Amino acid sequence: MMSETEWMQTFGDNLRDMLEEARMSQSELADEIGVTQSTVNRYIHGLAMPSVKSLVNICHVLDASLDDILYFGEKIW
């Protein structure tokens, strides 16, 4: 079972990969979802998790499903 720290890091890795695939910068994503670039950086480095509203906005901007961005490769519970 994953720890919360591992869970947050995996989310950050998924987000970083999706940003690279979309050729979008952290600043561009931040502007699109209404947060600061430093907040997106904290998501990517596993130091914070987005609110549900921000998570849905991230999915919309990156044209991704919640399943895509929250895929952890194993059950987290």
CSV table of N, CA, C and O in Angstrom, one decimal:
chain,number,residue,atom,x,y,z
A,1,MET,N,0.8,-1.2,0.0
A,1,MET,CA,0.0,0.0,0.0
A,1,MET,C,0.9,1.2,0.0
A,1,MET,O,1.9,1.3,0.7
A,2,MET,N,0.5,2.2,-0.8
A,2,MET,CA,1.3,3.5,-0.9
A,2,MET,C,1.0,4.4,0.3
A,2,MET,O,-0.1,4.5,0.8
A,3,SER,N,2.1,5.0,0.7
A,3,SER,CA,2.0,6.1,1.8
A,3,SER,C,1.4,7.3,1.1
A,3,SER,O,1.4,7.5,-0.1
A,4,GLU,N,1.0,8.2,2.0
A,4,GLU,CA,0.4,9.5,1.4
A,4,GLU,C,1.5,10.3,0.7
A,4,GLU,O,1.3,10.8,-0.4
A,5,THR,N,2.7,10.2,1.2
A,5,THR,CA,3.9,10.9,0.5
A,5,THR,C,4.1,10.3,-0.9
A,5,THR,O,4.3,11.0,-1.9
A,6,GLU,N,4.1,8.9,-1.0
A,6,GLU,CA,4.3,8.3,-2.3
A,6,GLU,C,3.1,8.6,-3.2
A,6,GLU,O,3.3,8.8,-4.4
A,7,TRP,N,1.9,8.7,-2.7
A,7,TRP,CA,0.7,9.0,-3.4
A,7,TRP,C,0.8,10.4,-4.1
A,7,TRP,O,0.6,10.6,-5.2
A,8,MET,N,1.3,11.3,-3.2
A,8,MET,CA,1.4,12.7,-3.7
A,8,MET,C,2.5,12.8,-4.8
A,8,MET,O,2.4,13.5,-5.8
A,9,GLN,N,3.6,12.1,-4.6
A,9,GLN,CA,4.7,12.1,-5.5
A,9,GLN,C,4.3,11.5,-6.9
A,9,GLN,O,4.6,12.0,-7.9
A,10,THR,N,3.5,10.4,-6.8
A,10,THR,CA,3.1,9.8,-8.0
A,10,THR,C,2.1,10.7,-8.8
A,10,THR,O,2.2,10.8,-10.0
A,11,PHE,N,1.2,11.4,-8.1
A,11,PHE,CA,0.4,12.3,-8.7
A,11,PHE,C,1.2,13.4,-9.4
A,11,PHE,O,1.0,13.8,-10.6
A,12,GLY,N,2.2,13.9,-8.7
A,12,GLY,CA,3.1,14.9,-9.3
A,12,GLY,C,3.8,14.4,-10.5
A,12,GLY,O,3.9,15.2,-11.5
A,13,ASP,N,4.3,13.2,-10.5
A,13,ASP,CA,5.0,12.6,-11.6
A,13,ASP,C,4.0,12.5,-12.8
A,13,ASP,O,4.3,12.9,-14.0
A,14,ASN,N,2.8,12.1,-12.5
A,14,ASN,CA,1.7,12.0,-13.6
A,14,ASN,C,1.5,13.4,-14.2
A,14,ASN,O,1.4,13.5,-15.4
A,15,LEU,N,1.3,14.4,-13.3
A,15,LEU,CA,1.1,15.7,-13.8
A,15,LEU,C,2.2,16.3,-14.6
A,15,LEU,O,2.0,16.8,-15.7
A,16,ARG,N,3.4,16.1,-14.2
A,16,ARG,CA,4.6,16.5,-14.9
A,16,ARG,C,4.7,15.9,-16.3
A,16,ARG,O,4.9,16.6,-17.3
A,17,ASP,N,4.4,14.6,-16.4
A,17,ASP,CA,4.4,13.9,-17.6
A,17,ASP,C,3.3,14.4,-18.6
A,17,ASP,O,3.6,14.6,-19.8
A,18,MET,N,2.2,14.7,-18.0
A,18,MET,CA,1.1,15.2,-18.9
A,18,MET,C,1.4,16.6,-19.4
A,18,MET,O,1.0,17.0,-20.5
A,19,LEU,N,2.0,17.4,-18.5
A,19,LEU,CA,2.4,18.8,-19.0
A,19,LEU,C,3.4,18.7,-20.1
A,19,LEU,O,3.3,19.4,-21.1
A,20,GLU,N,4.4,17.8,-20.0
A,20,GLU,CA,5.4,17.6,-21.0
A,20,GLU,C,4.7,17.2,-22.3
A,20,GLU,O,5.0,17.7,-23.4
A,21,GLU,N,3.8,16.2,-22.2
A,21,GLU,CA,3.1,15.7,-23.4
A,21,GLU,C,2.3,16.8,-24.1
A,21,GLU,O,2.2,16.9,-25.3
A,22,ALA,N,1.7,17.7,-23.2
A,22,ALA,CA,0.9,18.8,-23.8
A,22,ALA,C,1.7,20.0,-24.2
A,22,ALA,O,1.2,21.0,-24.7
A,23,ARG,N,3.1,19.9,-23.9
A,23,ARG,CA,4.0,21.0,-24.2
A,23,ARG,C,3.5,22.3,-23.6
A,23,ARG,O,3.5,23.3,-24.2
A,24,MET,N,3.1,22.2,-22.3
A,24,MET,CA,2.6,23.3,-21.5
A,24,MET,C,3.5,23.5,-20.3
A,24,MET,O,4.0,22.6,-19.7
A,25,SER,N,3.8,24.8,-20.0
A,25,SER,CA,4.6,25.1,-18.9
A,25,SER,C,3.8,25.1,-17.6
A,25,SER,O,2.5,25.2,-17.6
A,26,GLN,N,4.4,25.1,-16.5
A,26,GLN,CA,3.8,25.2,-15.2
A,26,GLN,C,3.0,26.5,-15.1
A,26,GLN,O,1.9,26.6,-14.6
A,27,SER,N,3.6,27.6,-15.6
A,27,SER,CA,3.0,28.9,-15.6
A,27,SER,C,1.7,28.9,-16.4
A,27,SER,O,0.7,29.5,-16.0
A,28,GLU,N,1.8,28.3,-17.6
A,28,GLU,CA,0.6,28.3,-18.4
A,28,GLU,C,-0.5,27.5,-17.8
A,28,GLU,O,-1.7,27.9,-17.8
A,29,LEU,N,-0.2,26.4,-17.2
A,29,LEU,CA,-1.3,25.6,-16.5
A,29,LEU,C,-1.8,26.4,-15.3
A,29,LEU,O,-3.0,26.5,-15.1
A,30,ALA,N,-0.9,27.0,-14.5
A,30,ALA,CA,-1.4,27.9,-13.4
A,30,ALA,C,-2.3,28.9,-13.8
A,30,ALA,O,-3.4,29.1,-13.2
A,31,ASP,N,-2.0,29.6,-14.9
A,31,ASP,CA,-2.9,30.7,-15.5
A,31,ASP,C,-4.3,30.1,-15.8
A,31,ASP,O,-5.3,30.7,-15.6
A,32,GLU,N,-4.3,28.9,-16.5
A,32,GLU,CA,-5.5,28.3,-16.9
A,32,GLU,C,-6.4,27.9,-15.8
A,32,GLU,O,-7.6,27.9,-15.9
A,33,ILE,N,-5.8,27.4,-14.7
A,33,ILE,CA,-6.6,26.9,-13.6
A,33,ILE,C,-6.8,27.9,-12.4
A,33,ILE,O,-7.4,27.6,-11.4
A,34,GLY,N,-6.2,29.0,-12.5
A,34,GLY,CA,-6.4,30.1,-11.5
A,34,GLY,C,-5.6,29.9,-10.2
A,34,GLY,O,-6.0,30.3,-9.1
A,35,VAL,N,-4.3,29.3,-10.3
A,35,VAL,CA,-3.5,29.2,-9.2
A,35,VAL,C,-2.1,29.8,-9.6
A,35,VAL,O,-1.9,30.2,-10.7
A,36,THR,N,-1.2,29.9,-8.6
A,36,THR,CA,0.1,30.4,-8.9
A,36,THR,C,1.0,29.3,-9.5
A,36,THR,O,0.8,28.1,-9.3
A,37,GLN,N,2.1,29.8,-10.2
A,37,GLN,CA,3.0,28.8,-10.8
A,37,GLN,C,3.7,28.0,-9.6
A,37,GLN,O,3.9,26.8,-9.8
A,38,SER,N,3.9,28.7,-8.5
A,38,SER,CA,4.5,28.0,-7.4
A,38,SER,C,3.6,26.9,-6.8
A,38,SER,O,4.1,25.8,-6.3
A,39,THR,N,2.3,27.1,-6.9
A,39,THR,CA,1.4,26.0,-6.5
A,39,THR,C,1.5,24.8,-7.4
A,39,THR,O,1.5,23.7,-6.9
A,40,VAL,N,1.5,25.1,-8.7
A,40,VAL,CA,1.7,23.9,-9.6
A,40,VAL,C,3.0,23.2,-9.4
A,40,VAL,O,3.0,22.0,-9.4
A,41,ASN,N,4.0,24.0,-9.1
A,41,ASN,CA,5.3,23.4,-8.8
A,41,ASN,C,5.2,22.5,-7.6
A,41,ASN,O,5.8,21.4,-7.5
A,42,ARG,N,4.5,22.9,-6.6
A,42,ARG,CA,4.3,22.1,-5.4
A,42,ARG,C,3.5,20.8,-5.7
A,42,ARG,O,3.9,19.8,-5.1
A,43,TYR,N,2.6,20.9,-6.6
A,43,TYR,CA,1.9,19.7,-7.0
A,43,TYR,C,2.9,18.7,-7.6
A,43,TYR,O,2.9,17.5,-7.3
A,44,ILE,N,3.7,19.2,-8.5
A,44,ILE,CA,4.6,18.4,-9.3
A,44,ILE,C,5.7,17.7,-8.4
A,44,ILE,O,6.1,16.6,-8.6
A,45,HIS,N,6.0,18.4,-7.4
A,45,HIS,CA,7.1,17.9,-6.5
A,45,HIS,C,6.5,17.1,-5.3
A,45,HIS,O,7.2,16.8,-4.4
A,46,GLY,N,5.2,16.9,-5.3
A,46,GLY,CA,4.6,16.0,-4.3
A,46,GLY,C,4.5,16.7,-2.9
A,46,GLY,O,4.4,16.1,-1.9
A,47,LEU,N,4.4,18.0,-2.9
A,47,LEU,CA,4.4,18.8,-1.7
A,47,LEU,C,3.0,19.3,-1.4
A,47,LEU,O,2.7,19.8,-0.3
A,48,ALA,N,2.1,19.2,-2.4
A,48,ALA,CA,0.7,19.6,-2.2
A,48,ALA,C,-0.2,18.9,-3.2
A,48,ALA,O,0.3,18.4,-4.2
A,49,MET,N,-1.5,18.9,-2.8
A,49,MET,CA,-2.5,18.3,-3.8
A,49,MET,C,-3.5,19.4,-4.1
A,49,MET,O,-3.8,20.2,-3.3
A,50,PRO,N,-4.0,19.4,-5.3
A,50,PRO,CA,-5.0,20.4,-5.7
A,50,PRO,C,-6.3,20.1,-5.1
A,50,PRO,O,-6.6,19.0,-4.7
A,51,SER,N,-7.1,21.2,-5.0
A,51,SER,CA,-8.5,21.0,-4.5
A,51,SER,C,-9.2,20.2,-5.6
A,51,SER,O,-8.7,20.1,-6.7
A,52,VAL,N,-10.4,19.8,-5.3
A,52,VAL,CA,-11.2,19.0,-6.3
A,52,VAL,C,-11.5,19.9,-7.5
A,52,VAL,O,-11.4,19.5,-8.6
A,53,LYS,N,-11.8,21.2,-7.2
A,53,LYS,CA,-12.1,22.1,-8.3
A,53,LYS,C,-10.9,22.3,-9.2
A,53,LYS,O,-11.0,22.2,-10.4
A,54,SER,N,-9.7,22.5,-8.6
A,54,SER,CA,-8.5,22.6,-9.4
A,54,SER,C,-8.1,21.3,-10.2
A,54,SER,O,-7.7,21.3,-11.3
A,55,LEU,N,-8.4,20.2,-9.5
A,55,LEU,CA,-8.1,18.9,-10.2
A,55,LEU,C,-9.0,18.7,-11.4
A,55,LEU,O,-8.5,18.3,-12.5
A,56,VAL,N,-10.3,19.1,-11.3
A,56,VAL,CA,-11.2,19.0,-12.4
A,56,VAL,C,-10.7,19.9,-13.5
A,56,VAL,O,-10.7,19.6,-14.7
A,57,ASN,N,-10.3,21.1,-13.1
A,57,ASN,CA,-9.8,22.1,-14.1
A,57,ASN,C,-8.5,21.6,-14.8
A,57,ASN,O,-8.4,21.8,-16.0
A,58,ILE,N,-7.6,21.0,-14.1
A,58,ILE,CA,-6.4,20.5,-14.6
A,58,ILE,C,-6.8,19.4,-15.7
A,58,ILE,O,-6.2,19.4,-16.8
A,59,CYS,N,-7.7,18.5,-15.4
A,59,CYS,CA,-8.1,17.5,-16.3
A,59,CYS,C,-8.7,18.2,-17.6
A,59,CYS,O,-8.4,17.7,-18.7
A,60,HIS,N,-9.5,19.2,-17.4
A,60,HIS,CA,-10.1,19.9,-18.5
A,60,HIS,C,-9.1,20.5,-19.4
A,60,HIS,O,-9.1,20.3,-20.7
A,61,VAL,N,-8.1,21.2,-18.8
A,61,VAL,CA,-7.1,21.9,-19.6
A,61,VAL,C,-6.2,20.9,-20.3
A,61,VAL,O,-5.8,21.1,-21.5
A,62,LEU,N,-5.8,19.8,-19.7
A,62,LEU,CA,-4.9,18.8,-20.3
A,62,LEU,C,-5.7,17.8,-21.1
A,62,LEU,O,-5.1,16.8,-21.6
A,63,ASP,N,-7.0,17.9,-21.2
A,63,ASP,CA,-7.8,17.0,-21.9
A,63,ASP,C,-7.5,15.5,-21.4
A,63,ASP,O,-7.3,14.6,-22.2
A,64,ALA,N,-7.6,15.4,-20.1
A,64,ALA,CA,-7.3,14.1,-19.5
A,64,ALA,C,-8.5,13.7,-18.6
A,64,ALA,O,-9.3,14.6,-18.1
A,65,SER,N,-8.6,12.5,-18.3
A,65,SER,CA,-9.6,12.0,-17.3
A,65,SER,C,-9.0,12.0,-15.9
A,65,SER,O,-7.8,12.0,-15.8
A,66,LEU,N,-9.9,12.0,-15.0
A,66,LEU,CA,-9.4,11.8,-13.6
A,66,LEU,C,-8.7,10.5,-13.4
A,66,LEU,O,-7.7,10.4,-12.7
A,67,ASP,N,-9.1,9.4,-14.1
A,67,ASP,CA,-8.4,8.2,-14.1
A,67,ASP,C,-7.0,8.3,-14.6
A,67,ASP,O,-6.1,7.7,-14.0
A,68,ASP,N,-6.8,9.1,-15.7
A,68,ASP,CA,-5.5,9.3,-16.2
A,68,ASP,C,-4.5,9.9,-15.2
A,68,ASP,O,-3.4,9.5,-15.0
A,69,ILE,N,-5.0,11.0,-14.6
A,69,ILE,CA,-4.1,11.8,-13.8
A,69,ILE,C,-4.0,11.2,-12.4
A,69,ILE,O,-3.0,11.4,-11.7
A,70,LEU,N,-5.0,10.4,-12.0
A,70,LEU,CA,-4.9,9.8,-10.6
A,70,LEU,C,-4.5,8.3,-10.7
A,70,LEU,O,-4.6,7.6,-9.7
A,71,TYR,N,-3.9,7.9,-11.8
A,71,TYR,CA,-3.5,6.5,-11.9
A,71,TYR,C,-2.2,6.3,-11.1
A,71,TYR,O,-1.2,6.9,-11.3
A,72,PHE,N,-2.3,5.3,-10.2
A,72,PHE,CA,-1.2,5.0,-9.3
A,72,PHE,C,-0.6,3.6,-9.5
A,72,PHE,O,0.3,3.2,-8.8
A,73,GLY,N,-1.2,2.8,-10.4
A,73,GLY,CA,-0.7,1.5,-10.7
A,73,GLY,C,-1.0,0.5,-9.7
A,73,GLY,O,-0.7,-0.7,-9.8
A,74,GLU,N,-1.7,0.9,-8.6
A,74,GLU,CA,-2.1,-0.1,-7.5
A,74,GLU,C,-3.2,0.6,-6.7
A,74,GLU,O,-3.4,1.8,-6.8
A,75,LYS,N,-3.9,-0.2,-5.9
A,75,LYS,CA,-4.8,0.4,-5.0
A,75,LYS,C,-4.1,1.2,-4.0
A,75,LYS,O,-3.1,0.8,-3.5
A,76,ILE,N,-4.7,2.3,-3.6
A,76,ILE,CA,-4.1,3.2,-2.6
A,76,ILE,C,-4.7,3.0,-1.2
A,76,ILE,O,-4.3,3.7,-0.3
A,77,TRP,N,-5.7,2.2,-1.1
A,77,TRP,CA,-6.4,2.0,0.2
A,77,TRP,C,-6.1,0.7,0.7
A,77,TRP,O,-5.6,-0.2,0.2
